[in-house]
Coordinates of C-alpha atoms in Angstrom, one line a residue:
M1 CA 150.6 69.2 208.0
S2 CA 147.5 68.8 206.0
G3 CA 143.9 69.8 206.7
A4 CA 140.9 67.7 206.6
L5 CA 140.7 67.7 202.8
G6 CA 144.3 66.9 202.3
F7 CA 145.5 70.4 201.4
P8 CA 148.4 71.9 203.2
E9 CA 147.3 74.3 205.9
A10 CA 149.9 76.8 205.0
C11 CA 152.1 77.3 202.0
P12 CA 155.0 79.7 202.0
R13 CA 154.5 82.8 199.7
G14 CA 155.9 82.2 196.2
T15 CA 155.6 78.5 196.5
T16 CA 154.0 76.8 193.3
L17 CA 151.6 74.0 194.0
I18 CA 151.4 72.7 190.3
R19 CA 154.5 72.7 188.1
D20 CA 154.2 73.9 184.4
T21 CA 155.7 72.2 181.3
S22 CA 158.3 74.8 180.6
Q23 CA 161.0 72.4 181.5
Q24 CA 159.7 69.8 179.1
D25 CA 159.6 72.1 175.9
R26 CA 162.3 71.9 173.3
I27 CA 163.0 74.2 170.4
L28 CA 163.2 72.2 167.1
A29 CA 164.9 73.5 164.0
P30 CA 162.6 73.9 160.8
P31 CA 163.1 71.2 158.3
P32 CA 164.8 72.2 155.1
T33 CA 162.3 73.2 152.3
S34 CA 162.2 70.9 149.3
P35 CA 162.5 72.6 145.8
K36 CA 159.7 70.4 144.5
R37 CA 157.3 71.9 147.0
W38 CA 158.2 75.4 145.9
L39 CA 157.4 74.4 142.3
V40 CA 153.9 73.1 143.4
R41 CA 153.2 76.2 145.3
G42 CA 154.2 78.4 142.3
G43 CA 152.0 76.4 139.9
I44 CA 149.0 76.8 142.2
A45 CA 149.6 80.6 142.4
L46 CA 149.9 80.9 138.6
A47 CA 146.7 78.9 138.2
V48 CA 144.8 81.2 140.6
L49 CA 146.2 84.2 138.8
G50 CA 145.0 82.8 135.4
L51 CA 141.6 82.2 136.7
L52 CA 141.4 85.7 138.1
V53 CA 142.5 87.1 134.7
V54 CA 139.8 85.1 132.9
F55 CA 136.9 85.6 135.2
M56 CA 137.7 89.0 136.6
P57 CA 136.0 91.0 133.7
G58 CA 132.8 88.9 134.0
M59 CA 132.9 89.2 137.8
A60 CA 133.4 92.9 137.4
R61 CA 130.4 93.2 135.1
W62 CA 128.4 91.0 137.4
F63 CA 129.1 93.3 140.4
T64 CA 128.7 96.5 138.4
A65 CA 125.2 95.4 137.1
S66 CA 122.6 96.7 139.6
A67 CA 119.8 94.2 138.7
S68 CA 119.4 90.6 137.7
V69 CA 116.6 88.6 136.1
S70 CA 116.0 84.9 135.5
S71 CA 116.1 83.8 131.9
E72 CA 113.1 81.6 132.5
R73 CA 111.0 84.8 132.9
L74 CA 112.1 86.2 129.5
R75 CA 111.3 85.5 125.9
I76 CA 114.3 85.8 123.7
A77 CA 114.3 85.9 119.9
E78 CA 117.0 86.1 117.2
V79 CA 117.3 88.9 114.7
R80 CA 117.2 87.6 111.1
R81 CA 116.6 88.6 107.6
D82 CA 113.3 87.4 106.2
T83 CA 110.2 88.6 104.2
L84 CA 108.2 91.2 105.9
L85 CA 104.5 90.5 105.7
R86 CA 102.2 93.3 106.8
D87 CA 98.7 92.1 107.0
V88 CA 95.6 92.6 109.1
A89 CA 93.2 89.8 110.1
A90 CA 89.8 90.1 111.5
Q91 CA 86.5 88.3 112.0
A92 CA 84.3 89.1 108.9
R93 CA 80.8 88.4 107.7
I94 CA 79.2 87.5 104.4
V95 CA 77.1 90.3 103.0
A96 CA 75.3 90.9 99.7
A97 CA 77.0 93.2 97.2
R98 CA 73.6 94.5 96.4
S99 CA 71.0 94.7 99.2
P100 CA 68.7 97.5 98.4
T101 CA 66.3 98.9 101.0
L102 CA 62.9 99.9 99.6
Y103 CA 61.1 103.0 100.9
A104 CA 57.6 104.4 101.0
Q105 CA 57.2 107.2 98.5
A106 CA 54.4 108.8 100.5
A107 CA 52.7 108.6 103.9
G108 CA 50.0 105.9 104.1
T109 CA 49.2 102.3 105.1
V110 CA 51.5 99.5 104.0
S111 CA 50.3 96.0 103.0
F112 CA 52.9 93.3 102.3
A113 CA 52.6 90.8 99.5
V114 CA 55.6 88.7 100.6
Q115 CA 57.2 87.3 103.7
A116 CA 60.8 87.5 105.0
G117 CA 63.0 84.9 103.4
Q118 CA 60.8 84.5 100.3
A119 CA 62.5 84.2 96.9
V120 CA 61.5 86.9 94.4
A121 CA 62.2 87.8 90.8
V122 CA 62.8 91.2 89.3
G123 CA 59.5 93.0 89.1
D124 CA 57.6 90.9 91.6
L125 CA 55.1 92.9 93.7
L126 CA 56.4 93.1 97.3
A127 CA 54.1 95.6 99.0
T128 CA 51.6 98.4 98.4
V129 CA 51.1 101.7 100.2
D130 CA 47.6 103.2 100.3
S131 CA 48.0 107.0 100.4
P132 CA 44.8 109.0 100.1
E133 CA 46.8 112.3 100.4
L134 CA 48.9 111.5 97.4
A135 CA 45.9 110.4 95.3
S136 CA 44.1 113.6 96.2
E137 CA 47.1 115.8 95.4
L138 CA 47.6 114.0 92.1
K139 CA 43.9 114.6 91.0
R140 CA 44.2 118.3 92.1
E141 CA 47.3 118.8 90.0
Q142 CA 45.8 117.0 87.1
A143 CA 42.9 119.4 87.2
T144 CA 45.3 122.3 87.3
L145 CA 47.1 120.9 84.3
A146 CA 43.8 120.7 82.3
S147 CA 43.0 124.3 83.2
L148 CA 46.4 125.5 82.1
E149 CA 46.1 123.6 78.8
A150 CA 42.7 125.2 78.2
E151 CA 44.2 128.6 78.9
A152 CA 47.0 127.9 76.4
S153 CA 44.5 126.9 73.8
G154 CA 42.4 130.0 74.5
Q155 CA 45.5 132.1 74.1
M156 CA 46.2 130.6 70.7
I157 CA 42.6 131.6 69.6
A158 CA 43.0 135.1 71.0
N159 CA 46.3 135.4 69.2
R160 CA 44.7 134.6 65.9
R161 CA 41.9 137.1 66.5
A162 CA 44.4 139.8 67.4
Q163 CA 46.5 139.0 64.3
L164 CA 43.4 139.3 62.1
T165 CA 42.5 142.7 63.6
K166 CA 46.0 144.0 63.0
A167 CA 46.0 142.7 59.5
R168 CA 42.7 144.5 58.8
E169 CA 44.2 147.7 60.1
L170 CA 47.2 147.3 58.0
E171 CA 45.1 146.8 54.9
T172 CA 43.0 149.9 55.7
A173 CA 46.2 151.9 55.9
R174 CA 47.4 150.5 52.6
V175 CA 44.1 151.4 50.9
A176 CA 44.3 154.9 52.3
L177 CA 47.9 155.3 51.1
R178 CA 46.9 154.3 47.5
A179 CA 43.9 156.7 47.6
A180 CA 46.2 159.5 48.7
E181 CA 48.7 158.7 45.9
R182 CA 45.9 158.9 43.3
E183 CA 44.6 162.1 44.8
K184 CA 48.1 163.5 44.6
Q185 CA 48.4 162.6 40.9
R186 CA 45.2 164.3 40.0
A187 CA 46.2 167.4 42.0
D188 CA 49.5 167.5 40.1
K189 CA 47.8 167.4 36.8
A190 CA 45.3 170.0 37.8
W191 CA 47.9 172.3 39.2
A192 CA 49.9 172.0 35.9
Q193 CA 46.8 173.3 34.1
R194 CA 46.2 175.8 36.9
A195 CA 42.8 174.2 37.4
I196 CA 43.1 174.2 41.2
S197 CA 44.7 176.6 43.6
E198 CA 48.2 176.1 45.1
V199 CA 46.7 175.5 48.5
D200 CA 44.7 172.5 47.2
H201 CA 47.8 171.2 45.5
L202 CA 49.8 171.4 48.7
R203 CA 47.0 169.8 50.7
A204 CA 47.1 166.8 48.4
G205 CA 50.8 166.4 49.2
D206 CA 50.2 166.6 52.9
E207 CA 47.5 163.9 52.7
I208 CA 49.8 161.4 50.9
E209 CA 52.5 162.0 53.5
N210 CA 50.0 161.3 56.3
A211 CA 48.8 158.1 54.5
T212 CA 52.4 157.0 54.2
N213 CA 53.1 157.5 57.9
A214 CA 49.9 155.7 58.9
F215 CA 50.8 152.7 56.7
A216 CA 54.3 152.5 58.2
Q217 CA 52.8 152.7 61.7
A218 CA 50.3 150.0 60.9
E219 CA 53.2 147.7 59.8
Q220 CA 55.1 148.3 63.0
D221 CA 51.9 147.6 65.1
V222 CA 51.5 144.3 63.3
A223 CA 55.1 143.2 64.0
L224 CA 54.9 144.3 67.7
E225 CA 51.5 142.5 68.2
R226 CA 52.9 139.4 66.7
D227 CA 55.9 139.4 69.1
A228 CA 53.6 140.1 72.1
L229 CA 51.2 137.3 71.2
A230 CA 54.1 134.9 70.7
L231 CA 55.5 135.7 74.2
E232 CA 52.1 135.4 75.8
L233 CA 51.5 132.0 74.2
S234 CA 55.1 130.8 75.2
T235 CA 54.4 131.8 78.8
R236 CA 51.2 129.8 78.8
R237 CA 52.9 126.8 77.3
K238 CA 55.8 127.0 79.9
A239 CA 53.2 126.9 82.6
V240 CA 51.6 123.8 81.0
E241 CA 55.0 122.1 80.8
R242 CA 55.8 122.9 84.4
Q243 CA 52.5 121.5 85.5
Q244 CA 53.0 118.4 83.4
L245 CA 56.3 117.7 85.2
L246 CA 54.6 118.1 88.5
V247 CA 51.8 115.7 87.5
A248 CA 54.4 113.3 86.1
D249 CA 56.3 113.3 89.4
L250 CA 53.2 112.7 91.4
Q251 CA 52.1 110.0 89.0
R252 CA 55.5 108.3 89.5
K253 CA 55.1 108.4 93.2
A254 CA 51.6 107.0 92.9
D255 CA 52.9 104.2 90.7
A256 CA 55.8 103.6 93.2
L257 CA 53.3 102.9 95.9
A258 CA 53.1 99.5 94.4
I259 CA 56.6 98.4 95.5
K260 CA 58.3 95.8 93.2
A261 CA 61.6 93.9 93.5
P262 CA 64.5 95.7 91.8
V263 CA 66.7 92.6 91.8
A264 CA 66.2 88.9 91.9
G265 CA 67.0 87.4 95.3
M266 CA 65.4 86.9 98.7
V267 CA 63.3 89.2 100.8
G268 CA 65.4 90.2 103.8
N269 CA 63.8 91.9 106.8
L270 CA 60.3 93.4 106.9
L271 CA 61.1 96.7 108.7
V272 CA 57.5 97.6 109.6
A273 CA 54.4 95.7 110.7
E274 CA 51.6 94.7 108.4
R275 CA 49.0 97.5 107.9
A276 CA 51.2 100.0 109.8
Q277 CA 51.0 103.7 109.2
V278 CA 54.3 104.9 107.7
A279 CA 55.7 108.3 106.9
A280 CA 57.1 109.4 103.6
N281 CA 60.5 107.9 102.8
A282 CA 60.2 105.4 105.7
P283 CA 62.1 102.1 105.1
L284 CA 59.8 99.2 104.5
L285 CA 61.9 96.1 103.6
T286 CA 65.1 94.9 102.1
V287 CA 65.9 92.5 99.2
V288 CA 69.1 90.5 99.2
D289 CA 70.8 89.6 95.9
L290 CA 72.3 86.2 96.7
T291 CA 73.9 85.9 93.3
E292 CA 76.8 88.3 94.2
L293 CA 78.1 88.1 97.8
E294 CA 81.1 89.8 99.4
V295 CA 83.0 89.8 102.6
E296 CA 82.7 92.8 105.0
V297 CA 85.8 93.1 107.1
P298 CA 85.9 95.6 110.1
V299 CA 89.5 96.9 110.1
P300 CA 91.0 99.0 112.9
E301 CA 91.2 102.6 111.8
V302 CA 95.0 102.7 112.2
Y303 CA 95.3 100.6 109.0
A304 CA 92.8 102.7 107.1
N305 CA 95.4 104.7 105.2
D306 CA 97.4 101.5 104.3
I307 CA 94.5 99.7 102.6
V308 CA 93.5 100.6 99.1
A309 CA 91.3 99.0 96.5
G310 CA 93.0 96.0 94.7
L311 CA 95.0 94.6 97.6
S312 CA 95.0 90.8 97.9
A313 CA 93.0 89.1 100.6
E314 CA 92.3 85.6 101.9
V315 CA 89.0 84.4 103.2
A316 CA 88.8 81.3 105.5
L317 CA 85.4 79.8 105.2
A318 CA 84.2 76.4 106.1
G319 CA 87.7 75.0 106.2
A320 CA 88.6 76.4 102.8
R321 CA 90.8 79.3 102.0
L322 CA 89.5 81.5 99.1
A323 CA 91.3 84.2 97.3
G324 CA 89.8 87.7 97.4
E325 CA 90.5 91.3 96.5
V326 CA 89.7 94.5 98.3
R327 CA 86.9 96.3 96.4
T328 CA 85.9 99.3 98.5
I329 CA 86.9 101.1 101.8
S330 CA 84.2 102.9 103.8
P331 CA 85.0 106.6 104.4
E332 CA 83.3 106.4 107.8
V333 CA 84.8 105.2 111.1
V334 CA 82.4 103.3 113.2
E335 CA 83.4 102.3 116.8
G336 CA 87.1 102.5 115.9
N337 CA 86.8 100.4 112.7
V338 CA 86.6 101.0 109.0
N339 CA 84.5 98.6 107.0
V340 CA 86.3 97.1 104.0
R341 CA 84.5 95.1 101.3
V342 CA 86.3 92.1 99.8
R343 CA 85.0 90.3 96.7
F344 CA 85.9 86.7 95.7
K345 CA 88.3 86.5 92.8
D346 CA 87.0 83.2 91.5
G347 CA 83.3 83.9 91.8
T348 CA 80.9 83.5 94.6
P349 CA 81.1 80.1 96.3
P350 CA 77.9 78.1 96.5
D351 CA 75.7 77.7 99.7
L352 CA 76.7 81.0 101.3
R353 CA 74.2 82.9 103.5
Q354 CA 73.8 86.5 104.5
N355 CA 75.7 87.4 107.7
Q356 CA 77.6 84.1 107.7
R357 CA 80.8 84.4 109.8
A358 CA 84.2 84.1 108.2
Q359 CA 87.9 84.9 108.9
A360 CA 89.5 87.4 106.5
R361 CA 93.1 88.4 106.1
I362 CA 94.2 91.4 104.0
L363 CA 97.8 91.5 102.8
I364 CA 99.1 95.1 103.0
E365 CA 102.7 94.7 102.1
E366 CA 105.3 92.0 101.2
R367 CA 108.9 93.0 101.5
P368 CA 111.7 90.4 101.2
G369 CA 115.2 90.7 102.7
T370 CA 114.1 92.8 105.7
L371 CA 115.8 92.7 109.1
L372 CA 113.1 91.3 111.4
V373 CA 112.6 90.1 114.9
E374 CA 109.6 88.5 116.5
R375 CA 107.1 91.0 117.8
G376 CA 106.6 91.2 121.5
P377 CA 105.8 93.6 124.4
F378 CA 109.2 95.2 124.3
V379 CA 107.9 97.3 121.4
D380 CA 105.7 99.2 123.8
V381 CA 108.3 99.8 126.4
G382 CA 110.0 103.2 126.0
G383 CA 108.2 103.8 122.7
G384 CA 110.4 101.1 121.0
R385 CA 113.5 103.2 121.2
F386 CA 115.7 100.6 122.9
A387 CA 116.1 96.8 123.3
F388 CA 118.1 94.5 125.6
R389 CA 120.6 92.5 123.7
V390 CA 121.8 89.1 125.1
E391 CA 125.6 89.0 125.6
G392 CA 126.5 85.8 127.5
D393 CA 125.1 86.0 131.0
R394 CA 124.0 89.6 130.8
L395 CA 121.6 91.9 129.0
V396 CA 122.9 95.1 127.5
R397 CA 120.5 97.9 126.7
V398 CA 121.1 99.2 123.1
P399 CA 119.3 102.0 121.2
V400 CA 117.3 100.7 118.2
T401 CA 115.1 102.1 115.5
L402 CA 112.0 100.2 114.7
G403 CA 110.2 100.3 111.3
A404 CA 107.0 98.6 110.1
L405 CA 105.0 96.6 112.5
A406 CA 103.3 93.4 111.3
A407 CA 101.1 90.9 113.1
G408 CA 104.0 88.8 114.4
Q409 CA 107.0 90.7 113.2
V410 CA 108.7 94.0 113.7
E411 CA 111.2 95.7 111.3
I412 CA 114.6 96.7 112.6
L413 CA 116.0 99.8 110.9
S414 CA 119.1 100.3 113.0
G415 CA 120.8 99.2 116.2
L416 CA 120.9 95.4 115.7
E417 CA 122.6 92.9 113.3
P418 CA 121.4 89.5 112.0
G419 CA 122.1 86.7 114.4
Q420 CA 122.0 88.8 117.6
R421 CA 119.4 87.9 120.2
I422 CA 117.2 90.3 122.1
V423 CA 114.6 90.2 124.8
I424 CA 111.1 90.5 123.2
S425 CA 109.1 90.1 126.4
D426 CA 108.1 93.0 128.7
T427 CA 111.3 94.8 129.9
S428 CA 109.6 97.6 131.9
E429 CA 110.9 96.0 135.2
F430 CA 114.5 96.9 134.3
A431 CA 114.0 99.3 131.5
E432 CA 116.1 102.0 133.1
Q433 CA 119.2 99.7 133.7
A434 CA 122.1 99.8 131.3
E435 CA 123.1 96.2 132.0
V436 CA 121.2 93.4 133.7
N437 CA 122.6 90.1 135.0
L438 CA 121.0 87.0 133.4
T439 CA 120.5 84.1 135.8
N440 CA 119.3 80.6 135.1

């Protein structure tokens, strides 16, 4: 019987309502394998094995590298042999080789006879300084000189007077000596005839000895007086000469108060105002000699020891390139730069002006056949002790030794060979890696 839904009301235990397909399944025997199919499968296996042999080292390197970088982010350059040009280029300006600054020789009031930019010739009056103090000092020292000259002249007269006195004393002693000699002769004759006593005869001998000593003393006094008078007169004359030098120096300063052009050229800057009170040695104005102009190049102090007089230079001015030569190097460092003066080899070009801008390049060294690579930020990473060499699709860190650094080149002393390529951009991102994967 069946229920309302058509299901049997009761089924005996163990009775299956839906039959399975076990009675429909049949075991089939496998088809025989063809030898051709075995050959195909073997060829495929060999091909896969070959590919693994070829690509396994690269895949191993790929997986062993701990970093990767895109080649589009890097700058890569080739190592080559070329001529190393070490130079330094900087913005320069045209300056006068001779541009003297004129100073006030004494304190006073300045009056200018020219204006800035005015052309002047040698000896033209530029300015005057009115210095009452200097004028007064000059007159005072001139009076002192006149007094010393008068004293020297008086000393000469006193010397002649003293010499006459000593000469008279010497003549007196000579006359006394002759008188004593005659008296001794008479005493000798009288004593021979025993006309005088022995005492009188001896006294005559004493008198001639005294006269001889007095004459000798008078001669010595004359010589000593002559030397003393000569020394006194020399002292007076030295004082006169010293005062003459002082007066001459003051006169030079007084004459220099009229300031004249030392060179032909153009008046530069007036450094003080008209009718201004200036101190001694105060700068007043400059004169620019436009017939001889040079190029002043501020060079970084790191190149100071490499630059010497005589090095070749090139000056770019108004679209032209002019040959130059280093003339002087300043011994002073100002704001990290050393001023180098370059003169034109072929003479000063026309129509140049003071402080005109120019571009200068100084050639420090030229060395052909040097192993070079383009200079880049890699030089500053790790102190330039290593570089990343390109080997296929990877970068390998290799130790290198760098030499001279030029504006756009760097010398390779060891670690690389010509034809190899290295990364010259900043490698600080992967600087500690031994190998880096290079992706497209």
